[in-house]
Amino acid sequence: MRLRDENQKTGHLLSFISKDNRDDNFSFFFPVKGLDQFDTLLEITTGFERVLQKYWQAYECISYSIADFSRMASPFPEVNRRRVYIFEQDEFLSENCKFMDAFGGIIIDRHIRKYEPIFPEIITGAMATGSSFYDRRDKIEEIWEDLEKGKNILLRAPRRYGKSSMLHHISRNPLEKWRVCFVDLEGGKTPEDFVEYLLVKGIFMEKDCNLYLPNRLSVLDIHGKTEIEKTDIIRQERNKIRQDWQSYAKELLSSIEDKSGGERFLFIFDEFTFLMEDMLENSKNNPDTVNIFLEWFRDIREQVGRIQFVLSGSEHLPTFLKSFKINGALEDLNEVHLDLFDEKTSREFVFLVLSGQKIVAPGSEIDQILHLMGSPIPYFLQLFLDAIYRKCKEGKALSPNEIKNVYYGELLGSESKRYFESIRKQLERYNRFGPRSLAGAERILDQLTMSDSVALDTLKVIWGEITGREEHFETILGLMQDDFYIKKDKHQALFFGSKLLREWWERHGL
Amino acid sequence: MVELSREHLEFISKHFHSPCNTPEKFGEYLISKIHLHGTLCTSAMAEVNTLLNPLIEQCRSRFFCRIDDTHLFKSPASIVDKLYRAYKARLTNDGSDAGNYDLENSITLMTDLARFRIVCNFLSDIMKVSEKIENSEKLNSYFEIERKSSINHRPKDRKSGERSIKFTMEYKKSPGLFLEIQIMTQLQEAWDKKDHFLVYEKHRQAPDKDDEHFPDFLDAKMLAISELLYVADNYFDALRASREDKDNNEEVS
């Protein structure tokens, strides 16, 4: 694995030109060193022609020999120079020099479908938004199909699977006649907070959504106000919410319903699980507040016609609510589960990310990255790719052994603490579920690290020994399922679903 | 660029397989046939580039040569024209050297389907480039190389105005896969580009109609200019030698 050599100026240009409109074209330039590369170049050109067959009615492929790429005259009059990309042959060839149709296919696909940019960026912190968001087309389609049928959705997946990124993408790319408002509920601890976030972190943030506010608020034109004026308005509204959050929410939602006309309005509530957990903690684990809130929210869902909801939550949300005897409050929601990228998508993703960073990665090394990672959890995969990119940028060619060193030394090394801070933070909240819950969870993780899988009953005994009780064992396992990707097999044995997390715990937790 | 006549189109319609026997489709068919030539051309060009880099580096104070990558492939219309002329010659048995080409064998018999040109500054530069190519172990290991020079042709041997060295290279691993490398001076290249448009194509299509096509003796004038440029190339090279030799001597002393 190494940075692409872009100094070689002689090479082969493959141009893909729309048959209907020659201005619609893109080209790949492959530098060539000499006759020794004739056979591989032939493999590349025939490979691309083969993968283009899918689009044979729309596009044709024409090749050009280029003596000096830096002084390339237009090989054909309509050449779009902004869509000329340099690659090396090795990026598309397997170890036995065969064209890798998967990589050729995905790159052709993304060009023809005009994805911008073609190469997803490396995102190591925040949500992957806009250009950085990758794939999930099927899942997004599934969600919109459900919404179009009038269903409300509970999107469930473990942490760092990319729920927020996907929901953000949905909010930025709504279907026709849909208005979407994204609300991040993290930090909310009460029903009043929920209503306030809906207004302040949701509607007020979207200029277009202002039109749907009750008249007394929409005339204020909050987007035209100074920060001080905005703060003042928010303070006044907060006071009103505190007086009667249900009436306030009703006024708000009725206004949206009335003003939607022929449109439909979608609220996306991200981090709904956090809201539930924090609401419970805030009421000292008394489920009454949560019950009241959830029942009210269920009634709202039944009452409104043009407003729909997507709630995102962790996998453990139903178990968690059940453990506090909160039942049935979310049962009307259609459950959608977000899985990890499958193997093919993961390979393509790694290829595209590295290629976008001008890194030549043989297929075997892409496989090695995925093998080292285990389950390709997007957040950690991005971290790994970032570490590899930084090494390559230093001008180093990485051997398979060095890739392994990056994984164990950088991603799991002593400097990696910051990557896992959020997990540590999640662990700390375990003590909300009774004293020594954190210690019990840690002991379970220790046990799971030491064996490939451990029987559920054994873990229950360990939990009992450490915490002195049986209560909340299931709740904690639910949390661990989301935070540590703990999975259960058909024999009721538990195991780490993430090789990376298991190795991290082995090094830094055990 | 050859323009297709009614005869050409009839030839395409009759001899090309359906659905490629139409004016819209025959080109696509022929281009797909010379796919290998394209990749070979790129690889050979890269090899030659590497070969010439030391010479370019030696003469870094002046222009030495460049590879011209325009017009690398014989156009489908030119291929059809060549096929048509061969067909006509067979029919009339006129004894012309139009070649024994037909649609089946043309791709393996035509030696100039893919070519690139190396344009040099001085005549002596052509010789240096030619020598490099001829003596390259790598190129010889991949190709059967045949060299033809028309630079110092005597008047009786002159068939065209162009003065150049041409290498016909047959790829050893795939006999019948040819590539042509042409080496000429900038002056000859400039002449060739003008002549191609003014005289060459017209003459090739109807060699017996020069009186009709060039009543103003344009063909004779173009040939004379080529000879003038040959004189100029020789003179320029003598001037170069006097200056470069002097510089070299001063450097040594």
PDB file of C-alpha atoms in Angstrom, chain A residues 179-380:
ATOM      1  CA  ARG A 179     -40.677  18.450   4.537  1.00  0.00           C
ATOM      2  CA  VAL A 180     -38.198  16.970   7.001  1.00  0.00           C
ATOM      3  CA  CYS A 181     -37.064  18.306  10.356  1.00  0.00           C
ATOM      4  CA  PHE A 182     -34.128  16.601  12.089  1.00  0.00           C
ATOM      5  CA  VAL A 183     -34.005  16.877  15.888  1.00  0.00           C
ATOM      6  CA  ASP A 184     -31.101  15.600  17.967  1.00  0.00           C
ATOM      7  CA  LEU A 185     -32.548  14.683  21.367  1.00  0.00           C
ATOM      8  CA  GLU A 186     -29.253  13.995  23.128  1.00  0.00           C
ATOM      9  CA  GLY A 187     -29.064  16.006  26.332  1.00  0.00           C
ATOM     10  CA  GLY A 188     -32.820  16.075  26.911  1.00  0.00           C
ATOM     11  CA  LYS A 189     -33.947  14.848  30.328  1.00  0.00           C
ATOM     12  CA  THR A 190     -37.627  15.769  30.551  1.00  0.00           C
ATOM     13  CA  PRO A 191     -40.746  15.948  28.374  1.00  0.00           C
ATOM     14  CA  GLU A 192     -40.317  19.718  28.517  1.00  0.00           C
ATOM     15  CA  ASP A 193     -36.823  19.316  27.060  1.00  0.00           C
ATOM     16  CA  PHE A 194     -38.298  17.175  24.298  1.00  0.00           C
ATOM     17  CA  VAL A 195     -40.729  19.930  23.287  1.00  0.00           C
ATOM     18  CA  GLU A 196     -38.072  22.604  23.591  1.00  0.00           C
ATOM     19  CA  TYR A 197     -35.613  20.607  21.415  1.00  0.00           C
ATOM     20  CA  LEU A 198     -38.342  20.007  18.870  1.00  0.00           C
ATOM     21  CA  LEU A 199     -38.773  23.769  18.610  1.00  0.00           C
ATOM     22  CA  VAL A 200     -35.245  25.085  19.105  1.00  0.00           C
ATOM     23  CA  LYS A 201     -32.983  22.313  17.787  1.00  0.00           C
ATOM     24  CA  GLY A 202     -35.499  21.311  15.140  1.00  0.00           C
ATOM     25  CA  ILE A 203     -37.919  23.812  13.639  1.00  0.00           C
ATOM     26  CA  PHE A 204     -35.950  26.959  14.458  1.00  0.00           C
ATOM     27  CA  MET A 205     -32.876  25.458  12.772  1.00  0.00           C
ATOM     28  CA  GLU A 206     -34.659  24.932   9.458  1.00  0.00           C
ATOM     29  CA  LYS A 207     -35.604  28.176   7.789  1.00  0.00           C
ATOM     30  CA  ASP A 208     -38.201  26.480   5.612  1.00  0.00           C
ATOM     31  CA  CYS A 209     -39.907  24.932   8.643  1.00  0.00           C
ATOM     32  CA  ASN A 210     -40.615  28.361  10.148  1.00  0.00           C
ATOM     33  CA  LEU A 211     -43.630  28.667   7.881  1.00  0.00           C
ATOM     34  CA  TYR A 212     -45.296  25.853   9.763  1.00  0.00           C
ATOM     35  CA  LEU A 213     -45.040  27.494  13.179  1.00  0.00           C
ATOM     36  CA  PRO A 214     -48.079  29.006  14.881  1.00  0.00           C
ATOM     37  CA  ASN A 215     -48.630  32.518  13.539  1.00  0.00           C
ATOM     38  CA  ARG A 216     -47.426  34.223  16.711  1.00  0.00           C
ATOM     39  CA  LEU A 217     -44.021  32.524  16.179  1.00  0.00           C
ATOM     40  CA  SER A 218     -43.728  32.536  12.413  1.00  0.00           C
ATOM     41  CA  VAL A 219     -44.199  36.337  12.251  1.00  0.00           C
ATOM     42  CA  LEU A 220     -41.180  36.758  14.525  1.00  0.00           C
ATOM     43  CA  ASP A 221     -38.903  35.639  11.659  1.00  0.00           C
ATOM     44  CA  ILE A 222     -36.365  34.148  14.020  1.00  0.00           C
ATOM     45  CA  HIS A 223     -33.771  33.740  11.279  1.00  0.00           C
ATOM     46  CA  GLY A 224     -33.630  37.487  10.805  1.00  0.00           C
ATOM     47  CA  LYS A 225     -32.978  38.147  14.495  1.00  0.00           C
ATOM     48  CA  THR A 226     -29.697  38.828  16.253  1.00  0.00           C
ATOM     49  CA  GLU A 227     -28.320  36.206  18.622  1.00  0.00           C
ATOM     50  CA  ILE A 228     -29.466  38.210  21.653  1.00  0.00           C
ATOM     51  CA  GLU A 229     -32.967  38.547  20.224  1.00  0.00           C
ATOM     52  CA  LYS A 230     -33.060  34.830  19.450  1.00  0.00           C
ATOM     53  CA  THR A 231     -31.978  33.949  22.984  1.00  0.00           C
ATOM     54  CA  ASP A 232     -34.714  36.168  24.332  1.00  0.00           C
ATOM     55  CA  ILE A 233     -37.385  34.505  22.192  1.00  0.00           C
ATOM     56  CA  ILE A 234     -36.163  31.052  23.176  1.00  0.00           C
ATOM     57  CA  ARG A 235     -36.245  31.996  26.865  1.00  0.00           C
ATOM     58  CA  GLN A 236     -39.824  33.193  26.579  1.00  0.00           C
ATOM     59  CA  GLU A 237     -40.888  30.033  24.753  1.00  0.00           C
ATOM     60  CA  ARG A 238     -39.092  27.844  27.273  1.00  0.00           C
ATOM     61  CA  ASN A 239     -41.106  29.433  30.052  1.00  0.00           C
ATOM     62  CA  LYS A 240     -44.312  28.692  28.188  1.00  0.00           C
ATOM     63  CA  ILE A 241     -43.251  25.086  27.666  1.00  0.00           C
ATOM     64  CA  ARG A 242     -42.468  24.696  31.375  1.00  0.00           C
ATOM     65  CA  GLN A 243     -45.954  25.889  32.244  1.00  0.00           C
ATOM     66  CA  ASP A 244     -47.690  23.215  30.129  1.00  0.00           C
ATOM     67  CA  TRP A 245     -45.561  21.188  27.752  1.00  0.00           C
ATOM     68  CA  GLN A 246     -48.457  19.142  26.393  1.00  0.00           C
ATOM     69  CA  SER A 247     -50.558  22.156  25.384  1.00  0.00           C
ATOM     70  CA  TYR A 248     -47.521  23.817  23.898  1.00  0.00           C
ATOM     71  CA  ALA A 249     -46.629  20.729  21.832  1.00  0.00           C
ATOM     72  CA  LYS A 250     -50.244  20.400  20.740  1.00  0.00           C
ATOM     73  CA  GLU A 251     -50.309  24.000  19.524  1.00  0.00           C
ATOM     74  CA  LEU A 252     -47.076  23.425  17.626  1.00  0.00           C
ATOM     75  CA  LEU A 253     -48.080  20.159  16.007  1.00  0.00           C
ATOM     76  CA  SER A 254     -51.580  21.408  15.160  1.00  0.00           C
ATOM     77  CA  SER A 255     -50.072  24.366  13.398  1.00  0.00           C
ATOM     78  CA  ILE A 256     -47.777  22.108  11.374  1.00  0.00           C
ATOM     79  CA  GLU A 257     -50.686  19.851  10.542  1.00  0.00           C
ATOM     80  CA  ASP A 258     -52.844  22.783   9.414  1.00  0.00           C
ATOM     81  CA  LYS A 259     -50.163  24.466   7.369  1.00  0.00           C
ATOM     82  CA  SER A 260     -48.865  21.372   5.624  1.00  0.00           C
ATOM     83  CA  GLY A 261     -51.430  21.627   2.821  1.00  0.00           C
ATOM     84  CA  GLY A 262     -50.624  18.976   0.253  1.00  0.00           C
ATOM     85  CA  GLU A 263     -47.246  18.263   1.856  1.00  0.00           C
ATOM     86  CA  ARG A 264     -46.287  15.776   4.506  1.00  0.00           C
ATOM     87  CA  PHE A 265     -44.086  16.645   7.435  1.00  0.00           C
ATOM     88  CA  LEU A 266     -41.506  14.278   8.871  1.00  0.00           C
ATOM     89  CA  PHE A 267     -39.855  14.647  12.261  1.00  0.00           C
ATOM     90  CA  ILE A 268     -36.679  12.658  12.724  1.00  0.00           C
ATOM     91  CA  PHE A 269     -35.893  12.238  16.400  1.00  0.00           C
ATOM     92  CA  ASP A 270     -32.315  11.122  16.719  1.00  0.00           C
ATOM     93  CA  GLU A 271     -30.944   9.643  19.967  1.00  0.00           C
ATOM     94  CA  PHE A 272     -34.379   8.799  21.291  1.00  0.00           C
ATOM     95  CA  THR A 273     -32.818   6.138  23.533  1.00  0.00           C
ATOM     96  CA  PHE A 274     -30.697   8.729  25.302  1.00  0.00           C
ATOM     97  CA  LEU A 275     -33.797  10.800  25.970  1.00  0.00           C
ATOM     98  CA  MET A 276     -35.505   7.784  27.539  1.00  0.00           C
ATOM     99  CA  GLU A 277     -32.503   6.803  29.643  1.00  0.00           C
ATOM    100  CA  ASP A 278     -31.866  10.346  30.835  1.00  0.00           C
ATOM    101  CA  MET A 279     -35.545  10.924  31.564  1.00  0.00           C
ATOM    102  CA  LEU A 280     -35.522   7.851  33.782  1.00  0.00           C
ATOM    103  CA  GLU A 281     -32.363   8.865  35.560  1.00  0.00           C
ATOM    104  CA  ASN A 282     -33.719  12.354  36.051  1.00  0.00           C
ATOM    105  CA  SER A 283     -36.774  10.910  37.736  1.00  0.00           C
ATOM    106  CA  LYS A 284     -34.613   8.589  39.838  1.00  0.00           C
ATOM    107  CA  ASN A 285     -35.656   5.538  37.850  1.00  0.00           C
ATOM    108  CA  ASN A 286     -39.325   6.194  38.500  1.00  0.00           C
ATOM    109  CA  PRO A 287     -40.943   5.221  35.197  1.00  0.00           C
ATOM    110  CA  ASP A 288     -44.031   7.409  35.625  1.00  0.00           C
ATOM    111  CA  THR A 289     -42.680  10.413  33.739  1.00  0.00           C
ATOM    112  CA  VAL A 290     -41.491   8.250  30.859  1.00  0.00           C
ATOM    113  CA  ASN A 291     -44.799   6.413  30.814  1.00  0.00           C
ATOM    114  CA  ILE A 292     -46.758   9.645  30.702  1.00  0.00           C
ATOM    115  CA  PHE A 293     -44.544  11.010  27.983  1.00  0.00           C
ATOM    116  CA  LEU A 294     -44.645   7.883  25.820  1.00  0.00           C
ATOM    117  CA  GLU A 295     -48.396   7.535  26.157  1.00  0.00           C
ATOM    118  CA  TRP A 296     -48.869  11.164  25.218  1.00  0.00           C
ATOM    119  CA  PHE A 297     -46.538  10.719  22.243  1.00  0.00           C
ATOM    120  CA  ARG A 298     -48.433   7.612  21.128  1.00  0.00           C
ATOM    121  CA  ASP A 299     -51.705   9.563  21.229  1.00  0.00           C
ATOM    122  CA  ILE A 300     -50.120  12.312  19.179  1.00  0.00           C
ATOM    123  CA  ARG A 301     -49.044   9.766  16.545  1.00  0.00           C
ATOM    124  CA  GLU A 302     -52.605   8.543  16.337  1.00  0.00           C
ATOM    125  CA  GLN A 303     -54.056  12.034  16.084  1.00  0.00           C
ATOM    126  CA  VAL A 304     -51.870  13.651  13.465  1.00  0.00           C
ATOM    127  CA  GLY A 305     -52.380  12.826   9.804  1.00  0.00           C
ATOM    128  CA  ARG A 306     -49.830  14.733   7.852  1.00  0.00           C
ATOM    129  CA  ILE A 307     -47.031  14.524  10.405  1.00  0.00           C
ATOM    130  CA  GLN A 308     -44.957  11.391  10.659  1.00  0.00           C
ATOM    131  CA  PHE A 309     -42.040  10.331  12.808  1.00  0.00           C
ATOM    132  CA  VAL A 310     -38.788   8.415  12.608  1.00  0.00           C
ATOM    133  CA  LEU A 311     -37.231   7.619  15.962  1.00  0.00           C
ATOM    134  CA  SER A 312     -33.690   6.373  16.115  1.00  0.00           C
ATOM    135  CA  GLY A 313     -32.713   4.200  18.979  1.00  0.00           C
ATOM    136  CA  SER A 314     -30.239   1.627  20.061  1.00  0.00           C
ATOM    137  CA  GLU A 315     -30.979  -2.061  19.780  1.00  0.00           C
ATOM    138  CA  HIS A 316     -31.612  -2.344  23.506  1.00  0.00           C
ATOM    139  CA  LEU A 317     -34.393   0.260  23.679  1.00  0.00           C
ATOM    140  CA  PRO A 318     -37.354  -2.176  23.977  1.00  0.00           C
ATOM    141  CA  THR A 319     -35.519  -4.382  26.522  1.00  0.00           C
ATOM    142  CA  PHE A 320     -34.541  -1.324  28.433  1.00  0.00           C
ATOM    143  CA  LEU A 321     -38.078   0.037  28.610  1.00  0.00           C
ATOM    144  CA  LYS A 322     -39.402  -3.386  29.515  1.00  0.00           C
ATOM    145  CA  SER A 323     -36.989  -3.645  32.440  1.00  0.00           C
ATOM    146  CA  PHE A 324     -38.711  -0.576  33.879  1.00  0.00           C
ATOM    147  CA  LYS A 325     -42.096  -2.084  33.155  1.00  0.00           C
ATOM    148  CA  ILE A 326     -42.791   0.383  30.373  1.00  0.00           C
ATOM    149  CA  ASN A 327     -44.596  -1.733  27.840  1.00  0.00           C
ATOM    150  CA  GLY A 328     -46.208  -1.275  24.491  1.00  0.00           C
ATOM    151  CA  ALA A 329     -45.586   2.439  24.144  1.00  0.00           C
ATOM    152  CA  LEU A 330     -43.670   2.091  20.891  1.00  0.00           C
ATOM    153  CA  GLU A 331     -45.367  -0.962  19.446  1.00  0.00           C
ATOM    154  CA  ASP A 332     -47.215   0.942  16.744  1.00  0.00           C
ATOM    155  CA  LEU A 333     -43.874   1.901  15.188  1.00  0.00           C
ATOM    156  CA  ASN A 334     -42.539  -0.041  12.266  1.00  0.00           C
ATOM    157  CA  GLU A 335     -39.132  -1.390  13.210  1.00  0.00           C
ATOM    158  CA  VAL A 336     -36.276  -0.975  10.764  1.00  0.00           C
ATOM    159  CA  HIS A 337     -32.865  -2.388  11.587  1.00  0.00           C
ATOM    160  CA  LEU A 338     -29.651  -0.960  10.253  1.00  0.00           C
ATOM    161  CA  ASP A 339     -26.980  -3.574   9.657  1.00  0.00           C
ATOM    162  CA  LEU A 340     -23.309  -3.180   8.963  1.00  0.00           C
ATOM    163  CA  PHE A 341     -22.075  -2.936   5.404  1.00  0.00           C
ATOM    164  CA  ASP A 342     -21.973  -6.378   3.834  1.00  0.00           C
ATOM    165  CA  GLU A 343     -18.622  -7.759   2.694  1.00  0.00           C
ATOM    166  CA  LYS A 344     -18.920  -6.513  -0.868  1.00  0.00           C
ATOM    167  CA  THR A 345     -19.975  -3.009   0.149  1.00  0.00           C
ATOM    168  CA  SER A 346     -17.200  -2.854   2.758  1.00  0.00           C
ATOM    169  CA  ARG A 347     -14.552  -3.770   0.178  1.00  0.00           C
ATOM    170  CA  GLU A 348     -15.871  -1.195  -2.249  1.00  0.00           C
ATOM    171  CA  PHE A 349     -16.037   1.430   0.461  1.00  0.00           C
ATOM    172  CA  VAL A 350     -12.421   0.857   1.560  1.00  0.00           C
ATOM    173  CA  PHE A 351     -11.285   0.874  -2.058  1.00  0.00           C
ATOM    174  CA  LEU A 352     -13.077   4.148  -2.791  1.00  0.00           C
ATOM    175  CA  VAL A 353     -11.894   5.902   0.365  1.00  0.00           C
ATOM    176  CA  LEU A 354      -8.262   4.932  -0.217  1.00  0.00           C
ATOM    177  CA  SER A 355      -8.444   5.663  -3.917  1.00  0.00           C
ATOM    178  CA  GLY A 356      -9.864   9.092  -3.092  1.00  0.00           C
ATOM    179  CA  GLN A 357      -6.792   9.692  -0.959  1.00  0.00           C
ATOM    180  CA  LYS A 358      -4.563   8.620  -3.868  1.00  0.00           C
ATOM    181  CA  ILE A 359      -3.545   5.428  -2.122  1.00  0.00           C
ATOM    182  CA  VAL A 360      -2.873   2.339  -4.203  1.00  0.00           C
ATOM    183  CA  ALA A 361      -4.163  -0.612  -2.218  1.00  0.00           C
ATOM    184  CA  PRO A 362      -4.043  -4.117  -3.666  1.00  0.00           C
ATOM    185  CA  GLY A 363      -7.199  -6.158  -3.141  1.00  0.00           C
ATOM    186  CA  SER A 364      -5.369  -8.446  -0.730  1.00  0.00           C
ATOM    187  CA  GLU A 365      -4.507  -5.512   1.516  1.00  0.00           C
ATOM    188  CA  ILE A 366      -8.091  -4.258   1.452  1.00  0.00           C
ATOM    189  CA  ASP A 367      -9.094  -7.734   2.582  1.00  0.00           C
ATOM    190  CA  GLN A 368      -6.432  -7.569   5.284  1.00  0.00           C
ATOM    191  CA  ILE A 369      -7.863  -4.297   6.608  1.00  0.00           C
ATOM    192  CA  LEU A 370     -11.312  -5.839   6.831  1.00  0.00           C
ATOM    193  CA  HIS A 371      -9.967  -9.017   8.368  1.00  0.00           C
ATOM    194  CA  LEU A 372      -8.086  -7.082  11.045  1.00  0.00           C
ATOM    195  CA  MET A 373     -11.170  -5.013  11.836  1.00  0.00           C
ATOM    196  CA  GLY A 374     -13.598  -7.885  12.024  1.00  0.00           C
ATOM    197  CA  SER A 375     -17.068  -6.362  11.726  1.00  0.00           C
ATOM    198  CA  PRO A 376     -16.715  -3.187   9.667  1.00  0.00           C
ATOM    199  CA  ILE A 377     -18.195  -0.738  12.158  1.00  0.00           C
ATOM    200  CA  PRO A 378     -18.150   2.501  10.160  1.00  0.00           C
ATOM    201  CA  TYR A 379     -16.666   4.719  12.872  1.00  0.00           C
ATOM    202  CA  PHE A 380     -13.732   2.404  13.587  1.00  0.00           C
TER     203      PHE A 380
END
